[in-house]
PDB file of C-alpha atoms in Angstrom:
ATOM      1  CA  MET A 184     -53.179-123.517  34.922  1.00 96.00           C
ATOM      2  CA  LYS A 185     -56.085-122.176  36.960  1.00 98.00           C
ATOM      3  CA  VAL A 186     -54.556-120.763  40.114  1.00 98.00           C
ATOM      4  CA  PHE A 187     -55.908-119.134  43.254  1.00 98.00           C
ATOM      5  CA  THR A 188     -53.534-116.578  44.779  1.00 98.00           C
ATOM      6  CA  MET A 189     -54.875-116.365  48.300  1.00 98.00           C
ATOM      7  CA  GLY A 190     -53.780-114.226  51.230  1.00 97.00           C
ATOM      8  CA  VAL A 191     -51.853-110.972  51.326  1.00 96.00           C
ATOM      9  CA  HIS A 192     -52.901-108.171  48.959  1.00 97.00           C
ATOM     10  CA  VAL A 193     -51.232-104.790  49.342  1.00 97.00           C
ATOM     11  CA  LEU A 194     -51.385-101.432  47.593  1.00 98.00           C
ATOM     12  CA  ASP A 195     -47.791-100.243  47.198  1.00 96.00           C
ATOM     13  CA  VAL A 196     -46.844 -96.581  46.874  1.00 97.00           C
ATOM     14  CA  LEU A 197     -43.294 -96.498  45.506  1.00 95.00           C
ATOM     15  CA  VAL A 198     -41.049 -93.423  45.505  1.00 96.00           C
ATOM     16  CA  ARG A 199     -37.721 -93.380  43.665  1.00 93.00           C
ATOM     17  CA  PRO A 200     -34.948 -92.555  44.266  1.00 94.00           C
ATOM     18  CA  VAL A 201     -34.810 -91.802  47.983  1.00 94.00           C
ATOM     19  CA  GLU A 202     -31.408 -91.393  49.624  1.00 92.00           C
ATOM     20  CA  ALA A 203     -32.713 -89.745  52.802  1.00 91.00           C
ATOM     21  CA  ILE A 204     -35.982 -88.443  54.247  1.00 90.00           C
ATOM     22  CA  PRO A 205     -35.912 -84.605  54.405  1.00 92.00           C
ATOM     23  CA  GLU A 206     -35.731 -83.214  57.928  1.00 93.00           C
ATOM     24  CA  GLY A 207     -38.628 -81.306  59.427  1.00 95.00           C
ATOM     25  CA  GLN A 208     -40.951 -80.095  56.674  1.00 95.00           C
ATOM     26  CA  GLY A 209     -38.290 -80.143  53.987  1.00 94.00           C
ATOM     27  CA  ALA A 210     -38.948 -81.416  50.475  1.00 94.00           C
ATOM     28  CA  THR A 211     -36.980 -83.382  47.875  1.00 93.00           C
ATOM     29  CA  LEU A 212     -37.777 -83.854  44.200  1.00 95.00           C
ATOM     30  CA  VAL A 213     -37.906 -87.459  42.984  1.00 95.00           C
ATOM     31  CA  GLU A 214     -37.974 -89.099  39.549  1.00 94.00           C
ATOM     32  CA  ASP A 215     -41.013 -91.338  39.936  1.00 94.00           C
ATOM     33  CA  ILE A 216     -43.962 -92.155  42.191  1.00 96.00           C
ATOM     34  CA  ARG A 217     -46.122 -95.146  41.322  1.00 95.00           C
ATOM     35  CA  MET A 218     -48.907 -97.214  42.852  1.00 96.00           C
ATOM     36  CA  THR A 219     -49.109-100.937  42.165  1.00 96.00           C
ATOM     37  CA  ALA A 220     -50.852-104.066  43.391  1.00 97.00           C
ATOM     38  CA  ALA A 221     -48.503-106.157  45.497  1.00 96.00           C
ATOM     39  CA  GLY A 222     -48.214-108.691  48.313  1.00 95.00           C
ATOM     40  CA  THR A 223     -47.339-112.369  48.513  1.00 96.00           C
ATOM     41  CA  ALA A 224     -50.685-113.144  46.869  1.00 97.00           C
ATOM     42  CA  GLY A 225     -51.376-109.981  44.876  1.00 97.00           C
ATOM     43  CA  GLY A 226     -47.878-109.542  43.488  1.00 97.00           C
ATOM     44  CA  THR A 227     -47.615-113.194  42.546  1.00 97.00           C
ATOM     45  CA  ALA A 228     -50.961-112.928  40.743  1.00 98.00           C
ATOM     46  CA  LEU A 229     -49.642-110.161  38.488  1.00 97.00           C
ATOM     47  CA  THR A 230     -46.723-112.180  37.143  1.00 98.00           C
ATOM     48  CA  LEU A 231     -48.689-115.426  36.882  1.00 98.00           C
ATOM     49  CA  ALA A 232     -51.170-113.634  34.642  1.00 98.00           C
ATOM     50  CA  LYS A 233     -48.327-112.360  32.425  1.00 98.00           C
ATOM     51  CA  LEU A 234     -47.006-115.904  32.118  1.00 98.00           C
ATOM     52  CA  GLY A 235     -50.310-117.204  30.786  1.00 97.00           C
ATOM     53  CA  ALA A 236     -52.088-118.609  33.840  1.00 98.00           C
ATOM     54  CA  GLU A 237     -55.757-118.071  34.636  1.00 98.00           C
ATOM     55  CA  VAL A 238     -55.515-116.268  37.973  1.00 98.00           C
ATOM     56  CA  HIS A 239     -58.112-115.564  40.661  1.00 98.00           C
ATOM     57  CA  SER A 240     -57.212-113.604  43.782  1.00 98.00           C
ATOM     58  CA  ALA A 241     -58.771-114.358  47.156  1.00 98.00           C
ATOM     59  CA  GLY A 242     -58.220-112.247  50.238  1.00 98.00           C
ATOM     60  CA  ALA A 243     -59.530-109.261  52.191  1.00 98.00           C
ATOM     61  CA  VAL A 244     -59.250-105.585  51.276  1.00 98.00           C
ATOM     62  CA  GLY A 245     -60.982-102.520  52.631  1.00 98.00           C
ATOM     63  CA  ALA A 246     -64.087-100.916  51.188  1.00 98.00           C
ATOM     64  CA  ASP A 247     -62.078 -97.725  50.721  1.00 97.00           C
ATOM     65  CA  PRO A 248     -60.472 -95.823  47.824  1.00 97.00           C
ATOM     66  CA  SER A 249     -57.228 -97.745  48.302  1.00 97.00           C
ATOM     67  CA  GLY A 250     -59.149-100.989  47.936  1.00 98.00           C
ATOM     68  CA  ASP A 251     -60.907 -99.689  44.840  1.00 98.00           C
ATOM     69  CA  LEU A 252     -57.552 -98.895  43.248  1.00 98.00           C
ATOM     70  CA  LEU A 253     -56.005-102.218  44.266  1.00 98.00           C
ATOM     71  CA  VAL A 254     -58.909-104.155  42.740  1.00 98.00           C
ATOM     72  CA  ALA A 255     -58.770-102.061  39.567  1.00 98.00           C
ATOM     73  CA  LEU A 256     -55.022-102.649  39.177  1.00 98.00           C
ATOM     74  CA  LEU A 257     -55.484-106.407  39.518  1.00 98.00           C
ATOM     75  CA  GLN A 258     -58.333-106.411  37.019  1.00 98.00           C
ATOM     76  CA  ARG A 259     -56.302-104.383  34.532  1.00 97.00           C
ATOM     77  CA  ALA A 260     -53.612-107.061  34.757  1.00 97.00           C
ATOM     78  CA  GLY A 261     -56.142-109.774  33.913  1.00 97.00           C
ATOM     79  CA  VAL A 262     -56.546-111.141  37.448  1.00 98.00           C
ATOM     80  CA  GLY A 263     -59.994-112.257  38.589  1.00 98.00           C
ATOM     81  CA  THR A 264     -61.071-110.354  41.703  1.00 98.00           C
ATOM     82  CA  GLU A 265     -64.512-111.840  42.322  1.00 98.00           C
ATOM     83  CA  PHE A 266     -63.260-113.701  45.407  1.00 98.00           C
ATOM     84  CA  LEU A 267     -61.781-110.665  47.160  1.00 98.00           C
ATOM     85  CA  VAL A 268     -63.906-109.690  50.152  1.00 98.00           C
ATOM     86  CA  ARG A 269     -64.345-106.017  51.056  1.00 98.00           C
ATOM     87  CA  ARG A 270     -64.244-104.901  54.699  1.00 97.00           C
ATOM     88  CA  ALA A 271     -66.243-101.802  55.585  1.00 97.00           C
ATOM     89  CA  ASP A 272     -64.569-101.416  58.984  1.00 96.00           C
ATOM     90  CA  THR A 273     -60.911-102.048  58.062  1.00 97.00           C
ATOM     91  CA  ALA A 274     -58.504-100.242  55.751  1.00 98.00           C
ATOM     92  CA  THR A 275     -56.838-101.864  52.765  1.00 98.00           C
ATOM     93  CA  SER A 276     -53.307-103.017  53.503  1.00 97.00           C
ATOM     94  CA  ALA A 277     -50.769-100.604  52.043  1.00 97.00           C
ATOM     95  CA  SER A 278     -47.054 -99.876  52.007  1.00 96.00           C
ATOM     96  CA  VAL A 279     -45.004 -96.777  51.290  1.00 96.00           C
ATOM     97  CA  LEU A 280     -41.670 -97.829  49.786  1.00 94.00           C
ATOM     98  CA  PRO A 281     -38.851 -95.283  49.482  1.00 95.00           C
ATOM     99  CA  ILE A 282     -36.637 -96.981  46.901  1.00 92.00           C
ATOM    100  CA  ARG A 283     -32.919 -96.383  47.361  1.00 92.00           C
ATOM    101  CA  PRO A 284     -30.652 -95.783  44.346  1.00 90.00           C
ATOM    102  CA  ASN A 285     -29.303 -99.374  44.597  1.00 86.00           C
ATOM    103  CA  GLY A 286     -32.821-100.867  44.501  1.00 83.00           C
ATOM    104  CA  ASP A 287     -33.189-101.588  48.231  1.00 85.00           C
ATOM    105  CA  ARG A 288     -36.661-100.925  49.595  1.00 85.00           C
ATOM    106  CA  PRO A 289     -37.312-100.144  53.260  1.00 89.00           C
ATOM    107  CA  SER A 290     -41.028-100.263  53.996  1.00 92.00           C
ATOM    108  CA  LEU A 291     -43.657 -98.380  55.962  1.00 95.00           C
ATOM    109  CA  HIS A 292     -46.479-100.913  56.178  1.00 94.00           C
ATOM    110  CA  LEU A 293     -50.127-100.979  57.237  1.00 95.00           C
ATOM    111  CA  LEU A 294     -51.384-104.523  57.947  1.00 92.00           C
ATOM    112  CA  GLY A 295     -54.992-103.549  57.269  1.00 96.00           C
ATOM    113  CA  ALA A 296     -57.607-106.058  56.141  1.00 97.00           C
ATOM    114  CA  ASN A 297     -55.194-108.911  55.396  1.00 96.00           C
ATOM    115  CA  ILE A 298     -55.261-110.109  58.996  1.00 94.00           C
ATOM    116  CA  THR A 299     -59.072-110.416  58.930  1.00 96.00           C
ATOM    117  CA  TYR A 300     -59.222-113.116  56.239  1.00 96.00           C
ATOM    118  CA  GLY A 301     -60.179-116.593  57.393  1.00 95.00           C
ATOM    119  CA  PRO A 302     -61.887-119.885  56.520  1.00 96.00           C
ATOM    120  CA  ASP A 303     -65.354-118.275  56.508  1.00 97.00           C
ATOM    121  CA  ASP A 304     -64.209-116.145  53.545  1.00 97.00           C
ATOM    122  CA  VAL A 305     -62.792-118.996  51.424  1.00 97.00           C
ATOM    123  CA  PRO A 306     -64.760-119.840  48.241  1.00 97.00           C
ATOM    124  CA  TRP A 307     -64.442-123.572  48.882  1.00 98.00           C
ATOM    125  CA  ASP A 308     -66.278-124.878  45.808  1.00 97.00           C
ATOM    126  CA  ALA A 309     -64.363-122.600  43.437  1.00 97.00           C
ATOM    127  CA  LEU A 310     -61.060-123.549  45.102  1.00 98.00           C
ATOM    128  CA  ALA A 311     -61.789-127.233  44.527  1.00 98.00           C
ATOM    129  CA  ASP A 312     -62.101-126.467  40.819  1.00 97.00           C
ATOM    130  CA  ALA A 313     -58.618-124.904  40.607  1.00 98.00           C
ATOM    131  CA  THR A 314     -55.426-126.643  39.555  1.00 98.00           C
ATOM    132  CA  HIS A 315     -53.156-124.670  41.893  1.00 98.00           C
ATOM    133  CA  LEU A 316     -53.435-122.767  45.181  1.00 98.00           C
ATOM    134  CA  HIS A 317     -50.741-120.290  46.195  1.00 98.00           C
ATOM    135  CA  LEU A 318     -51.200-119.139  49.797  1.00 98.00           C
ATOM    136  CA  GLY A 319     -49.221-115.994  50.547  1.00 97.00           C
ATOM    137  CA  GLY A 320     -48.552-114.987  54.139  1.00 94.00           C
ATOM    138  CA  PRO A 321     -50.207-117.865  56.010  1.00 95.00           C
ATOM    139  CA  GLU A 322     -48.739-116.645  59.295  1.00 92.00           C
ATOM    140  CA  LEU A 323     -51.188-113.708  59.176  1.00 91.00           C
ATOM    141  CA  ILE A 324     -54.274-115.948  59.236  1.00 93.00           C
ATOM    142  CA  GLY A 325     -52.830-118.515  61.643  1.00 94.00           C
ATOM    143  CA  VAL A 326     -51.348-121.927  61.030  1.00 95.00           C
ATOM    144  CA  ASP A 327     -54.546-123.836  61.848  1.00 96.00           C
ATOM    145  CA  ALA A 328     -56.577-121.895  59.294  1.00 96.00           C
ATOM    146  CA  ALA A 329     -53.768-122.239  56.756  1.00 97.00           C
ATOM    147  CA  ALA A 330     -53.555-125.993  57.324  1.00 97.00           C
ATOM    148  CA  ARG A 331     -57.319-126.352  56.903  1.00 98.00           C
ATOM    149  CA  ILE A 332     -57.285-124.469  53.585  1.00 98.00           C
ATOM    150  CA  LEU A 333     -54.230-126.277  52.240  1.00 98.00           C
ATOM    151  CA  SER A 334     -55.451-129.729  53.280  1.00 98.00           C
ATOM    152  CA  TYR A 335     -58.812-129.087  51.601  1.00 98.00           C
ATOM    153  CA  ALA A 336     -57.022-128.101  48.412  1.00 98.00           C
ATOM    154  CA  ARG A 337     -54.821-131.185  48.516  1.00 97.00           C
ATOM    155  CA  ASP A 338     -57.840-133.426  49.116  1.00 97.00           C
ATOM    156  CA  HIS A 339     -59.361-132.029  45.906  1.00 98.00           C
ATOM    157  CA  GLY A 340     -56.272-132.582  43.767  1.00 98.00           C
ATOM    158  CA  VAL A 341     -55.063-128.969  43.863  1.00 98.00           C
ATOM    159  CA  VAL A 342     -51.281-128.392  43.816  1.00 98.00           C
ATOM    160  CA  THR A 343     -50.374-126.235  46.816  1.00 98.00           C
ATOM    161  CA  SER A 344     -47.648-123.658  47.387  1.00 98.00           C
ATOM    162  CA  VAL A 345     -46.854-121.213  50.160  1.00 98.00           C
ATOM    163  CA  ASP A 346     -44.743-118.088  50.530  1.00 97.00           C
ATOM    164  CA  LEU A 347     -44.153-116.284  53.811  1.00 96.00           C
ATOM    165  CA  LEU A 348     -44.514-112.578  54.560  1.00 91.00           C
ATOM    166  CA  ALA A 349     -42.893-112.025  57.959  1.00 90.00           C
ATOM    167  CA  PRO A 350     -39.132-111.487  58.203  1.00 89.00           C
ATOM    168  CA  GLY A 351     -37.263-114.428  59.646  1.00 91.00           C
ATOM    169  CA  VAL A 352     -36.476-112.627  62.890  1.00 90.00           C
ATOM    170  CA  LEU A 353     -40.218-112.598  63.679  1.00 91.00           C
ATOM    171  CA  GLY A 354     -40.764-116.236  62.742  1.00 92.00           C
ATOM    172  CA  SER A 355     -40.970-119.498  64.653  1.00 94.00           C
ATOM    173  CA  PHE A 356     -41.412-123.109  63.584  1.00 96.00           C
ATOM    174  CA  GLU A 357     -44.712-123.324  65.448  1.00 95.00           C
ATOM    175  CA  GLN A 358     -46.164-120.690  63.106  1.00 94.00           C
ATOM    176  CA  ILE A 359     -45.842-122.994  60.086  1.00 96.00           C
ATOM    177  CA  GLU A 360     -45.284-126.569  61.300  1.00 96.00           C
ATOM    178  CA  ALA A 361     -48.907-127.773  61.179  1.00 97.00           C
ATOM    179  CA  ALA A 362     -49.300-126.587  57.573  1.00 97.00           C
ATOM    180  CA  LEU A 363     -46.103-128.118  56.170  1.00 98.00           C
ATOM    181  CA  PRO A 364     -47.541-131.611  55.415  1.00 98.00           C
ATOM    182  CA  TYR A 365     -50.023-129.976  53.020  1.00 98.00           C
ATOM    183  CA  ILE A 366     -47.493-127.841  51.084  1.00 98.00           C
ATOM    184  CA  ASP A 367     -46.254-129.240  47.776  1.00 98.00           C
ATOM    185  CA  HIS A 368     -43.946-126.282  47.054  1.00 98.00           C
ATOM    186  CA  PHE A 369     -42.630-124.044  49.834  1.00 98.00           C
ATOM    187  CA  LEU A 370     -41.119-120.759  48.575  1.00 98.00           C
ATOM    188  CA  PRO A 371     -39.516-118.758  51.429  1.00 97.00           C
ATOM    189  CA  ASN A 372     -36.442-116.557  51.265  1.00 97.00           C
ATOM    190  CA  GLU A 373     -33.162-117.402  52.958  1.00 97.00           C
ATOM    191  CA  ASP A 374     -33.787-115.182  55.977  1.00 97.00           C
ATOM    192  CA  GLN A 375     -37.185-116.805  56.540  1.00 97.00           C
ATOM    193  CA  VAL A 376     -35.814-120.354  56.340  1.00 98.00           C
ATOM    194  CA  LEU A 377     -33.226-119.581  59.001  1.00 97.00           C
ATOM    195  CA  GLY A 378     -35.586-117.560  61.199  1.00 97.00           C
ATOM    196  CA  PHE A 379     -38.609-119.873  61.075  1.00 97.00           C
ATOM    197  CA  THR A 380     -36.584-123.077  61.535  1.00 97.00           C
ATOM    198  CA  GLY A 381     -34.145-121.681  64.108  1.00 96.00           C
ATOM    199  CA  GLU A 382     -31.215-123.164  62.177  1.00 97.00           C
ATOM    200  CA  ASP A 383     -27.925-121.441  61.350  1.00 95.00           C
ATOM    201  CA  ASP A 384     -27.346-123.267  58.055  1.00 96.00           C
ATOM    202  CA  LEU A 385     -29.620-122.814  55.050  1.00 97.00           C
ATOM    203  CA  LEU A 386     -29.497-126.404  53.820  1.00 97.00           C
ATOM    204  CA  THR A 387     -30.123-127.734  57.329  1.00 97.00           C
ATOM    205  CA  GLY A 388     -33.117-125.415  57.660  1.00 98.00           C
ATOM    206  CA  ALA A 389     -34.535-126.453  54.301  1.00 98.00           C
ATOM    207  CA  ARG A 390     -34.166-130.118  55.189  1.00 98.00           C
ATOM    208  CA  LYS A 391     -35.988-129.503  58.470  1.00 98.00           C
ATOM    209  CA  LEU A 392     -38.913-128.147  56.432  1.00 98.00           C
ATOM    210  CA  LEU A 393     -38.829-131.219  54.181  1.00 98.00           C
ATOM    211  CA  ALA A 394     -38.722-133.548  57.175  1.00 98.00           C
ATOM    212  CA  ALA A 395     -41.840-131.843  58.560  1.00 97.00           C
ATOM    213  CA  GLY A 396     -43.768-132.556  55.366  1.00 98.00           C
ATOM    214  CA  ALA A 397     -43.046-129.959  52.667  1.00 98.00           C
ATOM    215  CA  GLY A 398     -42.648-131.521  49.216  1.00 98.00           C
ATOM    216  CA  VAL A 399     -40.094-129.139  47.681  1.00 98.00           C
ATOM    217  CA  VAL A 400     -38.379-126.132  49.268  1.00 98.00           C
ATOM    218  CA  ALA A 401     -37.258-123.477  46.764  1.00 98.00           C
ATOM    219  CA  VAL A 402     -35.408-120.747  48.642  1.00 98.00           C
ATOM    220  CA  THR A 403     -34.780-117.306  47.150  1.00 97.00           C
ATOM    221  CA  ARG A 404     -31.407-115.721  47.956  1.00 95.00           C
ATOM    222  CA  GLY A 405     -31.522-112.310  46.296  1.00 89.00           C
ATOM    223  CA  GLY A 406     -28.505-111.702  44.096  1.00 89.00           C
ATOM    224  CA  GLU A 407     -27.223-115.191  44.871  1.00 92.00           C
ATOM    225  CA  GLY A 408     -30.156-116.814  43.088  1.00 94.00           C
ATOM    226  CA  ALA A 409     -32.113-119.698  44.592  1.00 97.00           C
ATOM    227  CA  LEU A 410     -31.590-123.079  46.222  1.00 97.00           C
ATOM    228  CA  VAL A 411     -34.001-125.883  45.372  1.00 98.00           C
ATOM    229  CA  VAL A 412     -34.056-128.650  47.968  1.00 98.00           C
ATOM    230  CA  THR A 413     -35.885-131.956  47.520  1.00 97.00           C
ATOM    231  CA  ALA A 414     -35.620-135.405  49.048  1.00 95.00           C
ATOM    232  CA  ASP A 415     -33.118-136.213  46.263  1.00 95.00           C
ATOM    233  CA  GLY A 416     -30.712-133.362  47.036  1.00 96.00           C
ATOM    234  CA  ALA A 417     -30.056-129.644  46.638  1.00 97.00           C
ATOM    235  CA  GLU A 418     -29.674-127.705  43.374  1.00 97.00           C
ATOM    236  CA  PRO A 419     -28.405-124.105  43.276  1.00 96.00           C
ATOM    237  CA  VAL A 420     -29.946-121.855  40.616  1.00 96.00           C
ATOM    238  CA  PRO A 421     -27.999-118.661  39.828  1.00 94.00           C
ATOM    239  CA  ALA A 422     -29.528-115.216  39.529  1.00 94.00           C
ATOM    240  CA  PHE A 423     -29.338-113.314  36.246  1.00 96.00           C
ATOM    241  CA  VAL A 424     -27.203-110.212  35.798  1.00 94.00           C
ATOM    242  CA  VAL A 425     -29.410-107.129  35.286  1.00 94.00           C
ATOM    243  CA  ASP A 426     -29.354-103.429  36.168  1.00 92.00           C
ATOM    244  CA  VAL A 427     -31.500-103.441  39.292  1.00 90.00           C
ATOM    245  CA  VAL A 428     -33.919-100.534  39.636  1.00 89.00           C
ATOM    246  CA  ASP A 429     -36.176-101.888  42.409  1.00 87.00           C
ATOM    247  CA  THR A 430     -36.332-105.245  44.185  1.00 87.00           C
ATOM    248  CA  THR A 431     -40.007-104.826  45.138  1.00 89.00           C
ATOM    249  CA  GLY A 432     -41.978-107.877  44.030  1.00 91.00           C
ATOM    250  CA  CYS A 433     -38.960-109.915  42.978  1.00 93.00           C
ATOM    251  CA  GLY A 434     -39.731-112.703  45.427  1.00 95.00           C
ATOM    252  CA  ASP A 435     -43.343-112.772  44.274  1.00 96.00           C
ATOM    253  CA  ALA A 436     -42.204-112.839  40.637  1.00 97.00           C
ATOM    254  CA  PHE A 437     -39.911-115.768  41.433  1.00 97.00           C
ATOM    255  CA  SER A 438     -42.840-117.623  43.005  1.00 98.00           C
ATOM    256  CA  ALA A 439     -44.968-116.953  39.929  1.00 98.00           C
ATOM    257  CA  GLY A 440     -42.313-118.098  37.485  1.00 98.00           C
ATOM    258  CA  TYR A 441     -41.507-121.171  39.532  1.00 98.00           C
ATOM    259  CA  LEU A 442     -45.161-122.174  39.809  1.00 98.00           C
ATOM    260  CA  ARG A 443     -45.798-121.569  36.121  1.00 98.00           C
ATOM    261  CA  GLY A 444     -42.861-123.839  35.362  1.00 98.00           C
ATOM    262  CA  VAL A 445     -44.249-126.513  37.678  1.00 98.00           C
ATOM    263  CA  SER A 446     -47.629-126.287  35.932  1.00 98.00           C
ATOM    264  CA  LEU A 447     -45.877-126.948  32.616  1.00 98.00           C
ATOM    265  CA  GLY A 448     -44.298-130.139  33.942  1.00 97.00           C
ATOM    266  CA  ARG A 449     -40.795-128.756  34.409  1.00 98.00           C
ATOM    267  CA  THR A 450     -38.477-130.078  37.099  1.00 97.00           C
ATOM    268  CA  PRO A 451     -38.165-127.965  40.252  1.00 97.00           C
ATOM    269  CA  GLY A 452     -34.722-126.815  39.113  1.00 97.00           C
ATOM    270  CA  ASP A 453     -35.962-125.767  35.680  1.00 97.00           C
ATOM    271  CA  ALA A 454     -39.004-124.135  37.240  1.00 98.00           C
ATOM    272  CA  ALA A 455     -36.674-122.122  39.481  1.00 98.00           C
ATOM    273  CA  VAL A 456     -34.806-120.900  36.380  1.00 97.00           C
ATOM    274  CA  LEU A 457     -38.079-119.470  35.063  1.00 98.00           C
ATOM    275  CA  GLY A 458     -38.676-117.968  38.509  1.00 98.00           C
ATOM    276  CA  SER A 459     -35.258-116.296  38.483  1.00 97.00           C
ATOM    277  CA  ALA A 460     -35.914-114.956  34.983  1.00 97.00           C
ATOM    278  CA  ALA A 461     -39.255-113.453  36.039  1.00 97.00           C
ATOM    279  CA  ALA A 462     -37.631-111.862  39.091  1.00 97.00           C
ATOM    280  CA  ALA A 463     -34.839-110.378  36.965  1.00 96.00           C
ATOM    281  CA  LEU A 464     -37.333-108.910  34.511  1.00 97.00           C
ATOM    282  CA  VAL A 465     -39.371-107.304  37.311  1.00 96.00           C
ATOM    283  CA  ALA A 466     -36.239-105.930  39.023  1.00 93.00           C
ATOM    284  CA  GLN A 467     -35.434-103.727  36.029  1.00 94.00           C
ATOM    285  CA  GLY A 468     -38.289-101.306  36.729  1.00 92.00           C
ATOM    286  CA  LEU A 469     -40.364 -99.808  39.516  1.00 89.00           C
ATOM    287  CA  GLY A 470     -42.954-101.958  41.268  1.00 91.00           C
ATOM    288  CA  SER A 471     -44.287-105.510  41.298  1.00 92.00           C
ATOM    289  CA  ASP A 472     -46.023-105.062  37.945  1.00 93.00           C
ATOM    290  CA  HIS A 473     -42.996-103.931  35.942  1.00 94.00           C
ATOM    291  CA  GLY A 474     -42.481-105.405  32.483  1.00 93.00           C
ATOM    292  CA  THR A 475     -44.644-106.512  29.569  1.00 93.00           C
ATOM    293  CA  PHE A 476     -43.036-109.949  29.185  1.00 96.00           C
ATOM    294  CA  ASP A 477     -44.898-113.196  28.636  1.00 97.00           C
ATOM    295  CA  LEU A 478     -43.850-116.842  29.042  1.00 98.00           C
ATOM    296  CA  ALA A 479     -42.001-116.958  25.711  1.00 98.00           C
ATOM    297  CA  ALA A 480     -40.105-113.754  26.519  1.00 97.00           C
ATOM    298  CA  ALA A 481     -39.155-114.978  30.002  1.00 97.00           C
ATOM    299  CA  ASP A 482     -37.889-118.281  28.597  1.00 98.00           C
ATOM    300  CA  ALA A 483     -35.942-116.437  25.897  1.00 97.00           C
ATOM    301  CA  PHE A 484     -34.395-114.167  28.524  1.00 96.00           C
ATOM    302  CA  ALA A 485     -33.379-117.185  30.626  1.00 96.00           C
ATOM    303  CA  ALA A 486     -31.767-118.815  27.595  1.00 95.00           C
ATOM    304  CA  THR A 487     -29.650-115.806  26.649  1.00 94.00           C
ATOM    305  CA  ALA A 488     -28.991-113.682  29.759  1.00 92.00           C
ATOM    306  CA  THR A 489     -25.788-113.822  31.780  1.00 91.00           C
ATOM    307  CA  CYS A 490     -25.878-115.510  35.172  1.00 90.00           C
ATOM    308  CA  HIS A 491     -24.040-114.386  38.285  1.00 83.00           C
ATOM    309  CA  ALA A 492     -20.963-116.518  38.873  1.00 68.00           C
TER     310      ALA A 492
END
């Protein structure tokens, strides 16, 4: 599997645990502060590399210290960064995440350089040589640019997948419709399916995405697992029972596990099981890069761990 993770790259600053922000200039001691690579492209790259894929990131980051650290963190994880472009006039995208004791993660986010990436930055020849393209956050670069990139990949035999960044409440069908015919595997969360399709029912929303051209829709549902919807029907995939420390990067880890399973010839349902396992392993620590597992360990976890009823 030679995969391009293209799109959103973020430097996360995670603080845990945070029950409340001190008033005025007050201070509170915390247990841990970490910085990690993240984003719908960057976070997915981390877990794909753990699972044995050859991974190359493509996107835009600033020519600033935050960008230097983000690139170094990706490289340390074994992710190729030669196709990341550096912007001298724009900051690296970053988030500050105060992690609540139950693992929830409100976010303070800087869009930064992610919104500057476009077709002129795509390494077209190298992309054509990949086996897979995962485009994270296509709504930031615009649906026309996303459709152009995805259709080029498809024309060159590259398996395509997409995950969204925006919350469903900010989404509309027009933001994604033109790209859907070029997406083999669409990996949104439940809120995004409902928000971007305008439907009130998850299965109805997923089927609307299929009808518009998506090949498979694998929807993450947090603690309720995932729902895999194809032209042949819908298959629920339960989440695994773990002690959740931080949900940051769990959706990206699911995408990585799912796509690694697809690359190994597994059915969408079985691929989603690997995705749920990867998400559960990441959720047990702080940040998108948590865990030292590999493919064998993730499969072993999936075979032995308890599922939510």
